[in-house]
Short mmCIF file of C-alpha atoms and ligand atoms in Angstrom, two decimals:
data_model
loop_
_atom_site.label_atom_id
_atom_site.label_comp_id
_atom_site.label_asym_id
_atom_site.label_seq_id
_atom_site.Cartn_x
_atom_site.Cartn_y
_atom_site.Cartn_z
CA MET A 188 -1.63 -9.61 -45.76
CA THR A 189 0.02 -9.69 -49.22
CA ALA A 190 0.48 -6.51 -51.25
CA PRO A 191 -2.09 -7.57 -53.92
CA SER A 192 -4.63 -8.27 -51.15
CA GLN A 193 -3.94 -4.85 -49.59
CA ASP A 194 -4.38 -3.20 -53.00
CA ALA A 195 -7.67 -5.01 -53.59
CA LEU A 196 -8.90 -4.00 -50.13
CA SER A 197 -7.92 -0.32 -50.64
CA ALA A 198 -9.68 -0.26 -54.01
CA ALA A 199 -12.82 -1.78 -52.48
CA VAL A 200 -12.89 0.84 -49.68
CA SER A 201 -12.64 3.59 -52.32
CA ASP A 202 -15.38 1.95 -54.40
CA LEU A 203 -17.68 1.98 -51.36
CA MET A 204 -17.31 5.71 -50.62
CA PRO A 205 -20.37 6.71 -52.72
CA MET A 206 -22.38 4.20 -50.65
CA ALA A 207 -21.02 5.73 -47.44
CA SER A 208 -21.95 9.26 -48.60
CA ASP A 209 -25.42 8.07 -49.48
CA ILE A 210 -25.84 6.46 -46.02
CA PHE A 211 -24.73 9.69 -44.30
CA ASP A 212 -27.15 11.73 -46.45
CA ARG A 213 -30.14 9.45 -45.91
CA ILE A 214 -29.60 9.27 -42.15
CA ARG A 215 -29.11 13.04 -41.97
CA ALA A 216 -32.39 13.56 -43.84
CA ALA A 217 -34.20 11.14 -41.49
CA SER A 218 -32.96 12.88 -38.32
CA ARG A 219 -32.75 16.50 -39.46
CA ASP A 220 -33.62 19.11 -36.81
CA HIS A 221 -33.21 22.74 -37.92
CA ASP A 222 -29.60 22.99 -39.15
CA GLY A 223 -28.42 19.91 -37.19
CA VAL A 224 -29.61 16.39 -36.46
CA THR A 225 -31.37 14.97 -33.40
CA ARG A 226 -31.16 11.21 -32.80
CA PRO A 227 -32.30 10.49 -29.25
CA ALA A 228 -31.32 7.10 -27.82
CA TRP A 229 -34.05 4.51 -28.43
CA SER A 230 -36.12 6.72 -30.70
CA SER A 231 -37.49 6.32 -34.20
CA GLN A 232 -34.52 8.41 -35.39
CA ASP A 233 -31.69 6.22 -34.09
CA GLN A 234 -33.67 3.13 -35.12
CA THR A 235 -33.95 4.54 -38.66
CA ALA A 236 -30.19 5.18 -38.64
CA ALA A 237 -29.64 1.51 -37.69
CA ASP A 238 -32.12 0.32 -40.34
CA ILE A 239 -30.49 2.36 -43.12
CA LEU A 240 -26.90 1.44 -42.21
CA PHE A 241 -27.45 -2.24 -41.52
CA GLY A 242 -29.80 -2.54 -44.50
CA ALA A 243 -26.87 -1.35 -46.61
CA ALA A 244 -24.67 -3.95 -44.88
CA ARG A 245 -27.14 -6.70 -45.88
CA ASP A 246 -27.14 -5.41 -49.46
CA GLN A 247 -23.36 -5.87 -49.39
CA GLY A 248 -23.76 -9.53 -48.45
CA LEU A 249 -23.11 -9.22 -44.71
CA ALA A 250 -25.23 -11.01 -42.11
CA THR A 251 -26.94 -8.60 -39.68
CA TRP A 252 -28.64 -8.92 -36.30
CA GLN A 253 -29.71 -6.87 -33.30
CA ASP A 254 -29.18 -7.67 -29.61
CA ALA A 255 -31.96 -7.50 -27.02
CA ILE A 256 -31.50 -3.78 -26.39
CA GLY A 257 -31.16 -2.83 -30.06
CA ASN A 258 -27.41 -2.52 -30.59
CA ALA A 259 -27.07 -3.39 -34.30
CA TYR A 260 -24.44 -5.71 -35.77
CA ALA A 261 -23.12 -6.83 -39.18
CA GLU A 262 -20.80 -9.80 -39.48
CA LEU A 263 -18.23 -11.23 -41.83
CA PRO A 264 -17.46 -14.84 -40.84
CA GLY A 265 -13.86 -15.93 -40.34
CA ARG A 266 -12.05 -19.16 -41.23
CA ASP A 267 -12.21 -20.24 -37.59
CA PRO A 268 -15.79 -19.72 -36.32
CA SER A 269 -14.77 -20.42 -32.72
CA ALA A 270 -11.90 -17.90 -32.60
CA PRO A 271 -12.51 -14.62 -30.70
CA GLY A 272 -13.52 -11.94 -33.20
CA ILE A 273 -12.62 -8.34 -33.90
CA LEU A 274 -15.27 -5.69 -33.28
CA SER A 275 -15.48 -2.14 -34.64
CA GLY A 276 -18.16 0.50 -34.36
CA SER A 277 -19.43 3.62 -32.67
CA HIS A 278 -22.69 5.17 -31.54
CA LEU A 279 -25.83 5.91 -33.53
CA ASP A 280 -27.40 8.51 -31.20
CA SER A 281 -26.57 12.23 -31.29
CA VAL A 282 -27.10 15.15 -28.94
CA ALA A 283 -30.06 17.43 -29.71
CA ARG A 284 -29.32 19.52 -32.82
CA GLY A 285 -25.87 17.95 -33.02
CA GLY A 286 -23.80 16.99 -36.02
CA ASN A 287 -24.35 14.00 -38.28
CA PHE A 288 -20.85 12.50 -38.02
CA ASP A 289 -20.31 12.30 -34.24
CA GLY A 290 -20.64 8.55 -33.66
CA LEU A 291 -22.26 7.69 -36.98
CA ALA A 292 -18.92 8.03 -38.84
CA GLY A 293 -17.45 5.14 -36.81
CA ALA A 294 -20.46 2.87 -37.35
CA VAL A 295 -20.43 3.56 -41.11
CA ALA A 296 -16.64 3.05 -41.30
CA ALA A 297 -16.95 -0.36 -39.63
CA VAL A 298 -19.66 -1.52 -42.07
CA VAL A 299 -17.61 -0.21 -45.02
CA ALA A 300 -14.48 -2.02 -43.76
CA LEU A 301 -16.32 -5.37 -43.61
CA ALA A 302 -18.09 -4.84 -46.93
CA ALA A 303 -14.76 -3.90 -48.56
CA MET A 304 -13.10 -7.06 -47.30
CA HIS A 305 -16.00 -9.13 -48.62
CA ARG A 306 -15.85 -7.35 -51.97
CA ALA A 307 -12.09 -7.81 -52.22
CA GLY A 308 -12.56 -11.57 -51.74
CA LEU A 309 -10.62 -11.62 -48.46
CA THR A 310 -11.51 -14.09 -45.71
CA PRO A 311 -10.48 -13.05 -42.21
CA GLY A 312 -9.00 -15.62 -39.85
CA CYS A 313 -11.63 -14.75 -37.23
CA ARG A 314 -15.11 -13.25 -37.31
CA LEU A 315 -15.27 -9.46 -37.95
CA THR A 316 -18.21 -7.53 -36.55
CA ALA A 317 -19.43 -3.97 -37.15
CA MET A 318 -21.55 -2.46 -34.35
CA GLY A 319 -23.98 0.46 -34.21
CA ILE A 320 -24.09 1.28 -30.50
CA ARG A 321 -27.09 2.78 -28.69
CA CYS A 322 -27.02 5.67 -26.25
CA GLU A 323 -23.47 6.90 -25.95
CA GLU A 324 -24.51 10.49 -25.24
CA SER A 325 -25.39 11.32 -21.64
CA VAL A 326 -28.00 13.94 -22.59
CA TRP A 327 -30.83 11.40 -23.01
CA PHE A 328 -30.78 9.28 -19.85
CA GLY A 329 -28.34 11.31 -17.73
CA ILE A 330 -25.45 8.85 -18.11
CA ALA A 331 -23.20 7.97 -21.03
CA TYR A 332 -22.34 4.63 -22.72
CA VAL A 333 -25.60 2.85 -21.82
CA GLY A 334 -25.66 0.60 -24.93
CA ALA A 335 -21.98 -0.37 -24.65
CA ARG A 336 -22.23 -1.02 -20.89
CA LEU A 337 -25.26 -3.25 -21.37
CA ALA A 338 -23.52 -5.13 -24.20
CA VAL A 339 -20.49 -6.00 -22.03
CA GLY A 340 -22.56 -6.65 -18.89
CA ALA A 341 -21.23 -3.60 -17.06
CA MET A 342 -24.56 -2.30 -15.76
CA GLY A 343 -26.68 -3.82 -13.03
CA ARG A 344 -30.42 -4.20 -13.28
CA ALA A 345 -31.10 -1.75 -10.41
CA GLU A 346 -29.20 1.07 -12.17
CA PHE A 347 -30.91 0.22 -15.47
CA ASP A 348 -34.38 0.25 -13.91
CA ARG A 349 -33.80 3.75 -12.52
CA LEU A 350 -33.01 5.25 -15.93
CA VAL A 351 -35.57 7.78 -17.16
CA ARG A 352 -35.26 9.86 -20.30
CA LEU A 353 -34.68 13.39 -19.08
CA ASP A 354 -36.97 15.13 -21.59
CA SER A 355 -39.85 12.64 -21.81
CA GLY A 356 -39.86 11.50 -18.16
CA ARG A 357 -40.51 7.94 -19.39
CA SER A 358 -38.48 4.90 -18.36
CA ILE A 359 -35.77 3.39 -20.53
CA THR A 360 -37.85 0.21 -20.80
CA ALA A 361 -40.83 2.18 -22.12
CA HIS A 362 -38.66 3.76 -24.82
CA MET A 363 -37.29 0.32 -25.75
CA GLN A 364 -40.82 -1.08 -25.90
CA ASP A 365 -41.75 1.68 -28.38
CA LEU A 366 -39.24 -0.03 -30.70
CA SER A 367 -40.60 -3.54 -29.91
CA LEU A 368 -37.38 -4.50 -28.13
CA ALA A 369 -37.60 -7.31 -25.57
CA ALA A 370 -35.05 -5.68 -23.27
CA ASP A 371 -35.60 -8.24 -20.49
CA ASP A 372 -33.72 -10.79 -22.59
CA ILE A 373 -30.47 -8.97 -21.84
CA TRP A 374 -30.69 -10.12 -18.21
CA ASN A 375 -31.23 -13.74 -19.26
CA GLN A 376 -28.54 -13.87 -21.96
CA GLY A 377 -25.50 -12.50 -20.15
CA PRO A 378 -23.02 -10.19 -21.89
CA VAL A 379 -23.22 -10.15 -25.70
CA ILE A 380 -19.58 -9.02 -25.92
CA SER A 381 -16.79 -10.32 -23.69
CA PRO A 382 -13.04 -10.92 -23.78
CA ALA A 383 -13.88 -14.59 -24.46
CA ASN A 384 -15.57 -13.82 -27.80
CA THR A 385 -13.85 -10.54 -28.78
CA LYS A 386 -10.09 -9.98 -28.93
CA ALA A 387 -10.04 -6.34 -30.08
CA PHE A 388 -12.30 -3.29 -30.35
CA LEU A 389 -11.46 -0.52 -32.82
CA GLU A 390 -13.44 2.74 -32.96
CA LEU A 391 -13.19 5.44 -35.59
CA HIS A 392 -14.53 8.79 -34.38
CA ILE A 393 -14.35 12.38 -35.56
CA GLU A 394 -11.91 14.47 -33.58
CA GLN A 395 -13.80 16.79 -31.25
CA GLY A 396 -11.01 19.31 -30.81
CA PRO A 397 -8.97 21.46 -33.23
CA LEU A 398 -5.59 19.63 -33.16
CA LEU A 399 -5.66 17.85 -36.53
CA GLU A 400 -6.76 21.04 -38.28
CA GLU A 401 -3.96 22.93 -36.54
CA GLN A 402 -1.44 20.24 -37.49
CA ASN A 403 -2.78 19.87 -41.02
CA THR A 404 -3.02 16.09 -40.65
CA PRO A 405 -6.03 13.93 -41.55
CA LEU A 406 -5.85 11.28 -38.80
CA ALA A 407 -4.68 10.55 -35.28
CA VAL A 408 -4.29 7.38 -33.28
CA ALA A 409 -5.58 8.09 -29.78
CA THR A 410 -3.11 7.35 -26.97
CA ALA A 411 -5.61 7.19 -24.10
CA ILE A 412 -9.04 8.37 -23.02
CA ARG A 413 -8.93 11.16 -20.46
CA GLY A 414 -10.51 10.65 -17.09
CA ASN A 415 -11.86 13.60 -15.16
CA LEU A 416 -12.47 15.11 -11.74
CA ARG A 417 -15.47 17.41 -11.55
CA HIS A 418 -17.31 19.62 -9.11
CA GLY A 419 -20.43 20.64 -11.03
CA ASP A 420 -22.07 22.92 -8.48
CA GLY A 421 -19.48 24.64 -6.28
CA VAL A 422 -20.64 27.57 -4.16
CA CYS A 423 -18.63 30.13 -2.22
CA HIS A 424 -20.54 31.76 0.66
CA GLY A 425 -19.34 35.16 1.88
CA ALA A 426 -21.54 38.11 2.90
CA TYR A 427 -23.40 40.82 1.03
CA GLN A 428 -21.94 44.14 2.22
CA HIS A 429 -21.97 47.79 1.19
CA SER A 430 -19.37 48.32 -1.50
CA ALA A 431 -18.27 51.74 -0.31
CA ALA A 432 -18.73 51.39 3.44
CA THR A 433 -16.85 48.11 4.04
CA PRO A 434 -13.03 48.20 4.33
CA ARG A 435 -11.00 45.35 2.86
CA ARG A 436 -10.19 43.68 6.21
CA LEU A 437 -13.92 43.27 7.02
CA ARG A 438 -15.06 42.05 3.61
CA GLN A 439 -16.29 38.55 2.86
CA ASP A 440 -16.13 38.80 -0.92
CA SER A 441 -17.17 35.52 -2.56
CA VAL A 442 -16.17 36.56 -6.09
CA LEU A 443 -12.61 37.55 -5.22
CA ALA A 444 -12.26 34.36 -3.16
CA VAL A 445 -13.40 32.22 -6.11
CA THR A 446 -11.11 34.06 -8.53
CA GLU A 447 -8.15 33.41 -6.22
CA LEU A 448 -9.06 29.71 -6.16
CA LEU A 449 -9.37 29.63 -9.95
CA GLN A 450 -6.06 31.41 -10.48
CA GLY A 451 -4.34 28.98 -8.12
CA LEU A 452 -5.80 26.04 -10.04
CA GLU A 453 -4.89 27.55 -13.39
CA ALA A 454 -1.29 28.02 -12.22
CA LEU A 455 -1.23 24.36 -11.13
CA TRP A 456 -2.63 23.31 -14.54
CA HIS A 457 0.08 25.26 -16.40
CA GLU A 458 2.77 23.70 -14.20
CA ILE A 459 1.46 20.16 -14.84
CA GLU A 460 0.83 20.70 -18.56
CA ASP A 461 4.29 22.24 -19.10
CA GLY A 462 5.83 19.44 -17.05
CA GLU A 463 4.94 15.81 -16.64
CA ASP A 464 1.47 15.67 -18.21
CA PRO A 465 0.68 17.50 -21.47
CA SER A 466 -2.76 15.83 -21.55
CA ALA A 467 -4.00 17.87 -18.57
CA VAL A 468 -6.97 20.19 -19.18
CA PHE A 469 -8.83 22.48 -16.79
CA THR A 470 -12.16 24.19 -17.42
CA VAL A 471 -14.37 26.52 -15.40
CA GLY A 472 -17.57 26.05 -17.35
CA LYS A 473 -19.82 27.95 -14.93
CA LEU A 474 -19.13 31.10 -12.93
CA PHE A 475 -21.93 33.38 -11.79
CA THR A 476 -23.42 35.46 -9.00
CA ASP A 477 -27.11 35.49 -8.09
CA PRO A 478 -28.94 38.02 -10.31
CA ASP A 479 -31.66 38.46 -7.65
CA HIS A 480 -29.10 39.72 -5.14
CA HIS A 481 -25.99 40.95 -6.94
CA ALA A 482 -25.53 44.64 -7.69
CA LEU A 483 -22.92 47.17 -8.73
CA THR A 484 -22.81 48.55 -5.21
CA LYS A 485 -22.75 45.30 -3.22
CA VAL A 486 -19.86 43.11 -2.15
CA PRO A 487 -21.00 39.76 -3.65
CA GLY A 488 -22.13 37.38 -0.91
CA VAL A 489 -22.53 34.23 -3.01
CA CYS A 490 -20.65 33.00 -6.07
CA HIS A 491 -21.35 29.76 -8.00
CA PHE A 492 -18.76 27.92 -10.09
CA SER A 493 -17.80 24.56 -11.56
CA LEU A 494 -14.38 22.86 -11.71
CA ASN A 495 -13.45 20.27 -14.33
CA PHE A 496 -9.99 18.70 -14.57
CA GLY A 497 -9.24 16.11 -17.26
CA SER A 498 -6.17 13.97 -17.84
CA THR A 499 -4.89 10.61 -19.03
CA GLU A 500 -2.95 10.36 -15.74
CA GLN A 501 -4.66 9.46 -12.48
CA ALA A 502 -1.80 11.17 -10.62
CA THR A 503 -2.79 14.50 -12.19
CA LEU A 504 -6.41 14.10 -11.13
CA ASP A 505 -5.29 13.18 -7.61
CA ARG A 506 -2.99 16.21 -7.50
CA ALA A 507 -5.82 18.48 -8.68
CA GLY A 508 -8.15 17.06 -6.03
CA ALA A 509 -5.60 17.70 -3.29
CA ALA A 510 -4.97 21.25 -4.55
CA ILE A 511 -8.70 22.06 -4.65
CA ALA A 512 -9.04 20.96 -1.01
CA ALA A 513 -5.92 22.82 0.21
CA LEU A 514 -6.57 26.04 -1.69
CA SER A 515 -10.24 26.29 -0.72
CA GLU A 516 -9.32 25.71 2.93
CA ASP A 517 -6.58 28.36 2.92
CA ILE A 518 -8.53 30.96 0.93
CA GLY A 519 -11.67 30.34 3.01
CA GLN A 520 -9.81 31.12 6.23
CA ARG A 521 -7.97 34.18 4.96
CA ARG A 522 -10.96 35.72 3.22
CA ARG A 523 -13.54 34.57 5.79
CA VAL A 524 -15.67 32.76 3.23
CA ARG A 525 -16.90 29.16 3.06
CA PHE A 526 -16.49 26.93 0.02
CA VAL A 527 -19.10 24.21 -0.48
CA LEU A 528 -17.81 22.09 -3.35
CA GLY A 529 -20.29 19.24 -3.21
CA GLU A 530 -19.32 15.72 -4.10
CA ALA A 531 -16.50 15.22 -6.60
CA VAL A 532 -17.60 13.08 -9.53
CA GLY A 533 -15.43 11.76 -12.31
CA SER A 534 -14.01 8.84 -14.17
CA SER A 535 -10.62 7.14 -14.29
CA PRO A 536 -8.38 7.58 -17.33
CA THR A 537 -8.45 4.61 -19.74
CA PRO A 538 -5.21 3.64 -21.48
CA LEU A 539 -5.68 2.34 -25.04
CA ASP A 540 -3.93 -0.85 -26.09
CA PRO A 541 -0.26 -0.27 -27.12
CA GLY A 542 -0.24 -3.26 -29.49
CA LEU A 543 -3.38 -2.18 -31.37
CA ARG A 544 -2.14 1.42 -31.50
CA ALA A 545 1.07 0.16 -33.13
CA ARG A 546 -0.97 -1.88 -35.67
CA LEU A 547 -2.99 1.24 -36.58
CA ARG A 548 0.20 3.31 -37.02
CA GLU A 549 1.76 0.55 -39.15
CA SER A 550 -1.32 0.36 -41.40
CA ALA A 551 -1.26 4.14 -41.87
CA SER A 552 2.44 4.08 -42.66
CA ARG A 553 1.99 1.24 -45.19
CA LEU A 554 -0.76 3.29 -46.85
CA ALA A 555 1.40 6.47 -46.70
CA ILE A 556 -1.25 8.27 -44.63
CA PRO A 557 0.19 10.69 -42.04
CA VAL A 558 -1.08 10.27 -38.47
CA ARG A 559 -0.56 12.08 -35.17
CA GLU A 560 -0.96 10.69 -31.69
CA PHE A 561 -2.71 12.38 -28.79
CA ALA A 562 -5.21 11.77 -26.00
CA THR A 563 -8.94 11.87 -26.56
CA VAL A 564 -12.15 12.38 -24.61
CA GLY A 565 -14.67 9.80 -23.40
CA HIS A 566 -15.90 7.30 -25.99
CA ASP A 567 -17.53 3.85 -26.07
CA ALA A 568 -14.00 2.42 -26.54
CA SER A 569 -13.36 3.07 -22.84
CA ILE A 570 -16.18 0.67 -21.89
CA PHE A 571 -14.74 -2.18 -23.98
CA ALA A 572 -11.23 -1.46 -22.65
CA ARG A 573 -12.48 -1.56 -19.05
CA ALA A 574 -14.26 -4.83 -19.80
CA GLY A 575 -10.86 -6.33 -20.60
CA ILE A 576 -11.06 -6.12 -24.40
CA PRO A 577 -7.97 -4.45 -25.94
CA ALA A 578 -9.23 -1.23 -27.59
CA ALA A 579 -7.85 1.53 -29.80
CA MET A 580 -9.20 4.52 -31.73
CA VAL A 581 -8.68 6.36 -35.02
CA LEU A 582 -9.61 10.06 -34.91
CA VAL A 583 -10.58 11.85 -38.14
CA ARG A 584 -9.92 15.56 -38.68
CA ASN A 585 -13.07 17.60 -38.15
CA GLY A 586 -13.35 21.37 -38.18
CA GLU A 587 -15.66 23.22 -35.80
CA GLY A 588 -15.72 20.60 -33.02
CA SER A 589 -18.68 18.36 -32.37
CA HIS A 590 -22.03 18.35 -30.56
CA ASN A 591 -23.03 21.15 -32.92
CA PRO A 592 -24.41 21.29 -36.47
CA HIS A 593 -21.23 22.85 -37.86
CA GLU A 594 -18.91 19.83 -37.56
CA LYS A 595 -17.31 19.29 -40.94
CA MET A 596 -15.49 16.06 -41.64
CA ALA A 597 -14.32 15.85 -45.26
CA MET A 598 -15.29 12.58 -46.98
CA ALA A 599 -11.68 12.40 -48.24
CA ASP A 600 -10.48 12.24 -44.61
CA PHE A 601 -13.22 9.73 -43.74
CA GLU A 602 -11.95 7.54 -46.58
CA LEU A 603 -8.37 7.68 -45.22
CA GLY A 604 -9.60 6.74 -41.73
CA THR A 605 -11.66 3.86 -43.13
CA GLN A 606 -8.65 2.65 -45.15
CA VAL A 607 -6.56 2.49 -41.97
CA LEU A 608 -9.39 0.76 -40.07
CA ALA A 609 -10.00 -1.83 -42.82
CA ALA A 610 -6.28 -2.56 -43.31
CA THR A 611 -5.78 -3.00 -39.56
CA MET A 612 -8.80 -5.30 -39.20
CA ALA A 613 -7.51 -7.34 -42.15
CA THR A 614 -3.98 -7.57 -40.71
CA ILE A 615 -4.84 -8.49 -37.15
CA SER A 616 -7.44 -11.01 -38.27
CA GLY A 617 -4.98 -12.69 -40.63
CA ALA A 618 -7.20 -12.04 -43.66
CA ALA A 619 -6.19 -13.86 -46.82
CA GLY A 620 -7.45 -13.88 -50.38
CA GLY A 621 -9.06 -16.74 -52.27
ZN1 LIG B 2126 -19.35 10.56 -30.11
#
């Protein structure tokens, strides 16, 4: 892309920021719930978000359409209609009483990038598509990435037919029918998005941790999406005994056994994080005794806990799994308790595309926008990457985390992220003026 074209594109992105603010405000007002927003998947709220955003895309001269399950798209045609296109977007749903920018920021940024290119008079070499994705959050149907998985053909009909919204108890098809979607068409059409028609997926998303604030930097290029290894409902069974009458050698103390396990796993985490894998994280989200049976004067007989390792490296997750098994076996024997960990669930780490990451860094450098690089958590991008479509992500600084009403992305940072996204889409699509 020539320097005058880049300047025209940057100016157009800036010109479109009032429109972006207005879209955020209108969608927030339409999905407000106490001090946050609630946009369940396949509800009137996420449909309204799609209608507002893609209505604005039409007003900007972009063609729009919806697939059979309601993922929403805007398109800017390329010089070669048969060339594989470039796709960008994020999810439209939110958790209950969540924040307005988690997901929505990436869908708005994609529409703004296309509209800016159109406004700047640039024609991409291949088709550019902005996507508003349904149902990324797992809180609605119990699993994440439903809209993205259906779009790339990575969900079978049997799994789909079992999906029930956790709060309403109604099937996913019933919720789709509420929105007049003919979901059955998805099984006749085949995947809407595939490596044959899409050569890159780029997702802008607010950062969900505190790193960019700490590092006083507006943007990051994500290196990889962490996988995880989880035991959600671990239990340690010992015996309830008299606290004063039972000597140490005869105790079967479930709490002290669990704390030994946790300390062993924390030591392993520190060793891995200080050594070969700085992306490693370890969380004990749940730890409790039974309030019907526990007491100040009782040795605790049962202790419940969860274990959650995350990493961009499969070797770390494997090492954690082996350590959990070995430690629980050893501690169980020595302390005469029994660990029941239940089935391990988890996901594999997803590397993001090195070439696209380099293009994002180059765009930022050309625009003199500082960026960091670090690993991120699960996002729709992982589904496109696993489907064989090279994927990369831009993270935007966001105080106060996400999945809560207090997330605070500054519009100035959103603009910088959208500049990098638009410039990268223009470069890799071979956009040219005139
Ligand atoms: Zn999200």
